[in-house]
Amino acid sequence: MDYLNINKDAWDKRAKLHVDSKFYDVEAFKAGKSSLNIVELEQVGNVTGKSLLHLQCHFGQDTMSLARQGARVTGVDLSTEAIEQANKLKSALGLQATFIAKDIYQFGQESTEKFDIVFTSYGVLCWLPDLDKWARTIASSLVTGGEFHLVEFHTFNDLLSGYSYFPQSEPDIEDEGTYTENCDGTKSTMVTWAHSLSEVITALISAGLTIEHFKEYPYSPYKCFEGLEYIPELGYQMLHKGQQVPLLYAIKARK
Ligand SMILES: C[S@@+](CC[C@H](N)C(=O)[O-])C[C@H]1O[C@@H](n2cnc3c(N)ncnc32)[C@H](O)[C@@H]1O
């Protein structure tokens, strides 16, 4: 199964809709608003003068927010449409950034460049079949002493929505629309893989990285799942039998 082309096609369609969505709010971004949330801002800290690789950067708002904070940024994404939109936005705003349309595994095999920071966030791991390969891509892209930052949706939420928590031999293949409010009902086939927390952590350790920080959160900045309620100043939460469900986690690791 050609999962890369199937997912590329889906993300090309999504990227076209996303640039016009309130969810991504490009107008606010153009006016100077950072697209980054407090979780990653606090974790990544000062990026001034640092070289930064953003894996699965979508159409680049987070990448360019990091550029506005002083980082020298490179964003990689499978979707040619997302990278085209990122380059348009970059030119319109006169920002410095390099965007590369490529599968991250292929990027890892071909690139010889080393970065001070590798960053990736929110809805990235489920598109990748092999987390050992993902972690080796991160390790080979970092300078010695360089930092890796991941902020990801918690797979516990997927479990409560009926998906597997533990990895399975076969991926989930489903027809879906998108999570932005301007979803036009068009569905695309998508191929995804479940990844447990232990799988993520073990992959990073096996690639030679040292985990320095791991935190789970009961609030998400994004309303992109069913059953979330907004709690002012904290974000969206989900209750299961009256108890908060973990919605995000963040990992910092060092090479
Ligand atoms: C949910 S988005 C990332 C979210 C991002 N934080 C944002 O909202 O701007 C997932 C991204 O992963 C990309 N992607 C999926 N599979 C990929 C792969 N194998 N290599 C590189 N990018 C991939 C998709 O094209 C999409 O842009």
mmCIF file of C-alpha atoms and ligand atoms in Angstrom:
data_model
loop_
_atom_site.group_PDB
_atom_site.id
_atom_site.type_symbol
_atom_site.label_atom_id
_atom_site.label_comp_id
_atom_site.label_asym_id
_atom_site.label_seq_id
_atom_site.Cartn_x
_atom_site.Cartn_y
_atom_site.Cartn_z
ATOM 1 C CA MET A 1 0.000 0.000 0.000
ATOM 2 C CA ASP A 2 1.376 3.388 -1.031
ATOM 3 C CA TYR A 3 0.536 5.133 2.266
ATOM 4 C CA LEU A 4 2.713 8.163 1.450
ATOM 5 C CA ASN A 5 0.812 9.049 -1.714
ATOM 6 C CA ILE A 6 -2.556 8.351 -0.080
ATOM 7 C CA ASN A 7 -1.744 10.640 2.864
ATOM 8 C CA LYS A 8 -0.091 13.268 0.645
ATOM 9 C CA ASP A 9 -3.272 13.507 -1.426
ATOM 10 C CA ALA A 10 -5.384 13.905 1.752
ATOM 11 C CA TRP A 11 -3.071 16.563 3.223
ATOM 12 C CA ASP A 12 -2.890 18.461 -0.075
ATOM 13 C CA LYS A 13 -6.708 18.760 0.063
ATOM 14 C CA ARG A 14 -6.675 19.661 3.751
ATOM 15 C CA ALA A 15 -3.952 22.324 3.310
ATOM 16 C CA LYS A 16 -6.050 24.106 0.654
ATOM 17 C CA LEU A 17 -8.957 24.379 3.115
ATOM 18 C CA HIS A 18 -6.822 25.097 6.170
ATOM 19 C CA VAL A 19 -5.254 28.318 4.869
ATOM 20 C CA ASP A 20 -8.755 29.813 4.611
ATOM 21 C CA SER A 21 -10.013 28.531 7.972
ATOM 22 C CA LYS A 22 -10.744 30.434 11.186
ATOM 23 C CA PHE A 23 -9.040 27.537 12.971
ATOM 24 C CA TYR A 24 -5.642 28.508 11.492
ATOM 25 C CA ASP A 25 -6.488 32.249 11.374
ATOM 26 C CA VAL A 26 -3.902 33.301 8.778
ATOM 27 C CA GLU A 27 -5.048 36.935 8.992
ATOM 28 C CA ALA A 28 -4.076 37.127 12.685
ATOM 29 C CA PHE A 29 -0.770 35.408 11.874
ATOM 30 C CA LYS A 30 -0.112 37.940 9.106
ATOM 31 C CA ALA A 31 -0.853 40.726 11.585
ATOM 32 C CA GLY A 32 1.929 39.400 13.821
ATOM 33 C CA LYS A 33 0.189 36.886 16.142
ATOM 34 C CA SER A 34 2.257 33.800 16.981
ATOM 35 C CA SER A 35 0.567 30.494 16.143
ATOM 36 C CA LEU A 36 2.428 28.787 19.006
ATOM 37 C CA ASN A 37 0.720 27.857 22.263
ATOM 38 C CA ILE A 38 1.916 28.335 25.810
ATOM 39 C CA VAL A 39 2.906 24.634 26.177
ATOM 40 C CA GLU A 40 5.495 24.703 23.361
ATOM 41 C CA LEU A 41 6.519 28.329 23.984
ATOM 42 C CA GLU A 42 7.474 27.503 27.572
ATOM 43 C CA GLN A 43 9.126 24.227 26.677
ATOM 44 C CA VAL A 44 11.201 25.377 23.688
ATOM 45 C CA GLY A 45 12.258 28.649 25.351
ATOM 46 C CA ASN A 46 14.689 31.067 23.731
ATOM 47 C CA VAL A 47 15.465 30.159 20.113
ATOM 48 C CA THR A 48 17.335 33.337 19.147
ATOM 49 C CA GLY A 49 20.212 32.548 16.794
ATOM 50 C CA LYS A 50 19.516 28.785 16.870
ATOM 51 C CA SER A 51 19.094 26.594 13.802
ATOM 52 C CA LEU A 52 15.754 24.781 14.016
ATOM 53 C CA LEU A 53 14.247 21.922 12.029
ATOM 54 C CA HIS A 54 10.444 21.663 12.127
ATOM 55 C CA LEU A 55 9.264 18.196 11.095
ATOM 56 C CA GLN A 56 5.745 17.912 9.595
ATOM 57 C CA CYS A 57 5.408 21.700 9.512
ATOM 58 C CA HIS A 58 2.098 21.777 7.582
ATOM 59 C CA PHE A 59 1.802 25.234 5.929
ATOM 60 C CA GLY A 60 4.450 26.689 8.175
ATOM 61 C CA GLN A 61 2.780 29.078 10.622
ATOM 62 C CA ASP A 62 4.517 27.509 13.633
ATOM 63 C CA THR A 63 7.813 27.379 11.694
ATOM 64 C CA MET A 64 7.548 31.071 10.824
ATOM 65 C CA SER A 65 6.441 31.962 14.366
ATOM 66 C CA LEU A 66 9.752 30.428 15.503
ATOM 67 C CA ALA A 67 11.547 32.445 12.800
ATOM 68 C CA ARG A 68 9.924 35.596 14.162
ATOM 69 C CA GLN A 69 11.376 34.639 17.553
ATOM 70 C CA GLY A 70 14.862 34.648 16.030
ATOM 71 C CA ALA A 71 15.477 31.045 14.930
ATOM 72 C CA ARG A 72 16.936 30.055 11.528
ATOM 73 C CA VAL A 73 14.201 27.665 10.461
ATOM 74 C CA THR A 74 13.732 24.764 8.065
ATOM 75 C CA GLY A 75 10.302 23.121 7.751
ATOM 76 C CA VAL A 76 9.692 19.710 6.167
ATOM 77 C CA ASP A 77 6.301 18.364 5.141
ATOM 78 C CA LEU A 78 4.978 15.648 2.829
ATOM 79 C CA SER A 79 2.281 17.867 1.313
ATOM 80 C CA THR A 80 3.459 19.856 -1.716
ATOM 81 C CA GLU A 81 0.338 22.028 -1.371
ATOM 82 C CA ALA A 82 1.167 22.835 2.278
ATOM 83 C CA ILE A 83 4.763 23.728 1.318
ATOM 84 C CA GLU A 84 3.529 25.883 -1.570
ATOM 85 C CA GLN A 85 1.225 27.746 0.844
ATOM 86 C CA ALA A 86 4.081 28.103 3.359
ATOM 87 C CA ASN A 87 6.323 29.643 0.693
ATOM 88 C CA LYS A 88 3.537 32.041 -0.368
ATOM 89 C CA LEU A 89 3.042 33.166 3.221
ATOM 90 C CA LYS A 90 6.798 33.508 3.742
ATOM 91 C CA SER A 91 7.122 35.724 0.649
ATOM 92 C CA ALA A 92 4.063 37.811 1.561
ATOM 93 C CA LEU A 93 5.535 38.487 5.002
ATOM 94 C CA GLY A 94 9.183 38.802 3.924
ATOM 95 C CA LEU A 95 10.285 36.168 6.451
ATOM 96 C CA GLN A 96 13.380 33.953 6.234
ATOM 97 C CA ALA A 97 12.628 30.217 6.197
ATOM 98 C CA THR A 98 13.431 27.137 4.123
ATOM 99 C CA PHE A 99 10.546 24.811 3.304
ATOM 100 C CA ILE A 100 11.073 21.326 1.898
ATOM 101 C CA ALA A 101 8.341 19.079 0.473
ATOM 102 C CA LYS A 102 9.430 15.590 1.495
ATOM 103 C CA ASP A 103 8.615 12.536 3.571
ATOM 104 C CA ILE A 104 10.500 12.978 6.849
ATOM 105 C CA TYR A 105 12.110 9.518 6.571
ATOM 106 C CA GLN A 106 13.459 10.410 3.126
ATOM 107 C CA PHE A 107 14.632 13.775 4.468
ATOM 108 C CA GLY A 108 16.457 11.953 7.295
ATOM 109 C CA GLN A 109 18.212 9.642 4.849
ATOM 110 C CA GLU A 110 19.296 12.419 2.476
ATOM 111 C CA SER A 111 20.055 15.419 4.679
ATOM 112 C CA THR A 112 23.511 15.957 6.162
ATOM 113 C CA GLU A 113 22.604 19.250 7.869
ATOM 114 C CA LYS A 114 22.682 19.366 11.696
ATOM 115 C CA PHE A 115 20.355 21.577 13.746
ATOM 116 C CA ASP A 116 20.445 22.955 17.300
ATOM 117 C CA ILE A 117 16.737 22.158 17.758
ATOM 118 C CA VAL A 118 14.288 19.706 16.184
ATOM 119 C CA PHE A 119 10.626 20.541 16.829
ATOM 120 C CA THR A 120 7.372 18.754 15.935
ATOM 121 C CA SER A 121 3.844 19.124 17.283
ATOM 122 C CA TYR A 122 0.113 18.333 17.367
ATOM 123 C CA GLY A 123 -1.060 15.446 15.218
ATOM 124 C CA VAL A 124 2.237 14.233 13.784
ATOM 125 C CA LEU A 125 2.972 10.688 14.985
ATOM 126 C CA CYS A 126 -0.107 8.870 13.697
ATOM 127 C CA TRP A 127 1.074 9.382 10.080
ATOM 128 C CA LEU A 128 4.305 7.492 10.681
ATOM 129 C CA PRO A 129 4.482 3.671 10.586
ATOM 130 C CA ASP A 130 7.867 3.277 12.289
ATOM 131 C CA LEU A 131 8.815 5.377 15.319
ATOM 132 C CA ASP A 132 12.349 3.941 15.506
ATOM 133 C CA LYS A 133 12.962 5.370 12.050
ATOM 134 C CA TRP A 134 11.359 8.678 13.176
ATOM 135 C CA ALA A 135 13.633 8.887 16.222
ATOM 136 C CA ARG A 136 16.726 8.061 14.128
ATOM 137 C CA THR A 137 15.735 10.925 11.762
ATOM 138 C CA ILE A 138 15.624 13.286 14.752
ATOM 139 C CA ALA A 139 18.926 12.054 16.214
ATOM 140 C CA SER A 140 20.769 12.285 12.887
ATOM 141 C CA SER A 141 19.450 15.857 12.353
ATOM 142 C CA LEU A 142 20.691 17.153 15.721
ATOM 143 C CA VAL A 143 24.102 18.503 16.689
ATOM 144 C CA THR A 144 25.602 16.800 19.734
ATOM 145 C CA GLY A 145 23.919 18.483 22.699
ATOM 146 C CA GLY A 146 20.996 19.595 20.491
ATOM 147 C CA GLU A 147 17.393 19.527 21.774
ATOM 148 C CA PHE A 148 14.316 17.724 20.530
ATOM 149 C CA HIS A 149 10.823 19.023 21.427
ATOM 150 C CA LEU A 150 7.592 17.119 20.856
ATOM 151 C CA VAL A 151 4.092 18.311 21.818
ATOM 152 C CA GLU A 152 1.516 15.732 20.766
ATOM 153 C CA PHE A 153 -2.131 14.820 21.269
ATOM 154 C CA HIS A 154 -2.404 12.103 23.904
ATOM 155 C CA THR A 155 -3.287 8.697 22.490
ATOM 156 C CA PHE A 156 -5.536 8.095 25.514
ATOM 157 C CA ASN A 157 -8.089 10.245 23.725
ATOM 158 C CA ASP A 158 -7.941 7.935 20.688
ATOM 159 C CA LEU A 159 -8.556 4.952 22.953
ATOM 160 C CA LEU A 160 -11.744 6.554 24.313
ATOM 161 C CA SER A 161 -12.826 7.228 20.724
ATOM 162 C CA GLY A 162 -12.571 3.526 19.919
ATOM 163 C CA TYR A 163 -9.057 3.336 18.442
ATOM 164 C CA SER A 164 -6.255 1.117 19.639
ATOM 165 C CA TYR A 165 -3.904 2.513 22.279
ATOM 166 C CA PHE A 166 -1.267 -0.114 21.599
ATOM 167 C CA PRO A 167 0.477 -0.438 18.224
ATOM 168 C CA GLN A 168 -1.091 -2.876 15.782
ATOM 169 C CA SER A 169 0.394 -4.754 12.844
ATOM 170 C CA GLU A 170 -2.002 -3.091 10.374
ATOM 171 C CA PRO A 171 -2.769 0.649 10.090
ATOM 172 C CA ASP A 172 -6.235 2.206 10.351
ATOM 173 C CA ILE A 173 -7.490 3.145 6.892
ATOM 174 C CA GLU A 174 -10.445 5.521 6.929
ATOM 175 C CA ASP A 175 -12.194 8.141 4.813
ATOM 176 C CA GLU A 176 -12.299 11.429 6.683
ATOM 177 C CA GLY A 177 -12.924 15.137 6.191
ATOM 178 C CA THR A 178 -10.896 17.621 8.178
ATOM 179 C CA TYR A 179 -10.912 19.232 11.622
ATOM 180 C CA THR A 180 -11.272 22.879 10.597
ATOM 181 C CA GLU A 181 -14.684 24.587 10.765
ATOM 182 C CA ASN A 182 -14.748 25.138 6.971
ATOM 183 C CA CYS A 183 -14.683 21.380 6.223
ATOM 184 C CA ASP A 184 -16.774 21.054 3.046
ATOM 185 C CA GLY A 185 -17.752 17.443 3.667
ATOM 186 C CA THR A 186 -15.279 16.055 1.119
ATOM 187 C CA LYS A 187 -13.628 12.930 2.475
ATOM 188 C CA SER A 188 -10.174 11.556 1.677
ATOM 189 C CA THR A 189 -8.648 8.203 2.498
ATOM 190 C CA MET A 190 -6.066 8.386 5.277
ATOM 191 C CA VAL A 191 -3.684 5.795 6.633
ATOM 192 C CA THR A 192 -2.711 6.103 10.302
ATOM 193 C CA TRP A 193 -0.914 4.114 12.993
ATOM 194 C CA ALA A 194 -1.557 3.976 16.743
ATOM 195 C CA HIS A 195 1.485 4.698 18.922
ATOM 196 C CA SER A 196 1.509 4.201 22.686
ATOM 197 C CA LEU A 197 3.488 6.513 24.965
ATOM 198 C CA SER A 198 5.981 3.758 25.778
ATOM 199 C CA GLU A 199 6.627 3.248 22.065
ATOM 200 C CA VAL A 200 7.433 6.974 21.622
ATOM 201 C CA ILE A 201 9.730 7.091 24.655
ATOM 202 C CA THR A 202 11.511 3.826 23.818
ATOM 203 C CA ALA A 203 12.136 4.958 20.224
ATOM 204 C CA LEU A 204 13.785 8.186 21.431
ATOM 205 C CA ILE A 205 15.946 6.352 23.979
ATOM 206 C CA SER A 206 16.952 3.693 21.415
ATOM 207 C CA ALA A 207 18.077 6.453 19.023
ATOM 208 C CA GLY A 208 20.502 7.650 21.706
ATOM 209 C CA LEU A 209 18.528 10.636 23.021
ATOM 210 C CA THR A 210 18.232 11.456 26.726
ATOM 211 C CA ILE A 211 14.755 12.404 27.897
ATOM 212 C CA GLU A 212 14.945 15.497 30.110
ATOM 213 C CA HIS A 213 11.269 16.405 30.456
ATOM 214 C CA PHE A 214 7.955 14.584 30.081
ATOM 215 C CA LYS A 215 4.589 16.098 30.996
ATOM 216 C CA GLU A 216 0.922 15.239 30.393
ATOM 217 C CA TYR A 217 -1.843 17.847 30.187
ATOM 218 C CA PRO A 218 -5.635 17.705 30.776
ATOM 219 C CA TYR A 219 -6.247 20.684 28.461
ATOM 220 C CA SER A 220 -5.747 21.144 24.728
ATOM 221 C CA PRO A 221 -5.533 24.467 22.896
ATOM 222 C CA TYR A 222 -7.421 22.927 19.953
ATOM 223 C CA LYS A 223 -11.018 21.866 19.564
ATOM 224 C CA CYS A 224 -10.415 19.162 17.009
ATOM 225 C CA PHE A 225 -12.029 16.148 18.701
ATOM 226 C CA GLU A 226 -15.582 15.280 19.727
ATOM 227 C CA GLY A 227 -16.717 15.824 23.314
ATOM 228 C CA LEU A 228 -14.461 18.715 24.339
ATOM 229 C CA GLU A 229 -15.628 21.609 26.514
ATOM 230 C CA TYR A 230 -13.949 25.000 26.761
ATOM 231 C CA ILE A 231 -12.677 26.137 30.158
ATOM 232 C CA PRO A 232 -11.783 29.846 29.991
ATOM 233 C CA GLU A 233 -8.022 30.560 30.111
ATOM 234 C CA LEU A 234 -7.148 26.849 30.276
ATOM 235 C CA GLY A 235 -8.326 25.400 26.966
ATOM 236 C CA TYR A 236 -10.465 22.410 26.027
ATOM 237 C CA GLN A 237 -10.970 19.499 28.379
ATOM 238 C CA MET A 238 -12.685 16.138 28.121
ATOM 239 C CA LEU A 239 -14.340 14.373 31.039
ATOM 240 C CA HIS A 240 -14.745 10.600 31.194
ATOM 241 C CA LYS A 241 -16.999 9.465 34.064
ATOM 242 C CA GLY A 242 -16.399 12.886 35.626
ATOM 243 C CA GLN A 243 -12.594 12.711 35.422
ATOM 244 C CA GLN A 244 -10.246 14.652 33.146
ATOM 245 C CA VAL A 245 -8.797 12.737 30.205
ATOM 246 C CA PRO A 246 -5.130 13.394 29.336
ATOM 247 C CA LEU A 247 -5.264 15.345 26.071
ATOM 248 C CA LEU A 248 -1.658 16.351 25.382
ATOM 249 C CA TYR A 249 1.849 15.337 26.294
ATOM 250 C CA ALA A 250 5.195 17.023 25.797
ATOM 251 C CA ILE A 251 8.689 15.549 25.673
ATOM 252 C CA LYS A 252 12.062 17.270 25.661
ATOM 253 C CA ALA A 253 15.067 15.118 24.801
ATOM 254 C CA ARG A 254 18.758 15.871 24.192
ATOM 255 C CA LYS A 255 21.353 14.271 21.912
HETATM 256 C C1 LIG B 1 -1.728 17.702 11.845
HETATM 257 S S1 LIG B 1 -0.521 18.317 10.753
HETATM 258 C C2 LIG B 1 0.717 18.979 11.761
HETATM 259 C C3 LIG B 1 0.145 20.003 12.553
HETATM 260 C C4 LIG B 1 0.903 21.269 12.642
HETATM 261 N N1 LIG B 1 1.371 21.383 13.988
HETATM 262 C C5 LIG B 1 -0.018 22.420 12.306
HETATM 263 O O1 LIG B 1 -1.198 22.382 12.640
HETATM 264 O O2 LIG B 1 0.410 23.358 11.674
HETATM 265 C C6 LIG B 1 0.282 16.875 10.179
HETATM 266 C C7 LIG B 1 1.248 17.160 9.045
HETATM 267 O O3 LIG B 1 2.056 15.997 8.828
HETATM 268 C C8 LIG B 1 2.349 15.935 7.457
HETATM 269 N N2 LIG B 1 2.821 14.574 7.158
HETATM 270 C C9 LIG B 1 2.114 13.415 7.195
HETATM 271 N N3 LIG B 1 2.913 12.381 6.908
HETATM 272 C C10 LIG B 1 4.158 12.885 6.678
HETATM 273 C C11 LIG B 1 5.410 12.316 6.328
HETATM 274 N N4 LIG B 1 5.553 11.002 6.153
HETATM 275 N N5 LIG B 1 6.475 13.140 6.160
HETATM 276 C C12 LIG B 1 6.343 14.492 6.307
HETATM 277 N N6 LIG B 1 5.172 15.087 6.652
HETATM 278 C C13 LIG B 1 4.092 14.296 6.833
HETATM 279 C C14 LIG B 1 1.060 16.327 6.783
HETATM 280 O O4 LIG B 1 1.250 16.731 5.431
HETATM 281 C C15 LIG B 1 0.580 17.459 7.700
HETATM 282 O O5 LIG B 1 0.966 18.714 7.213
#
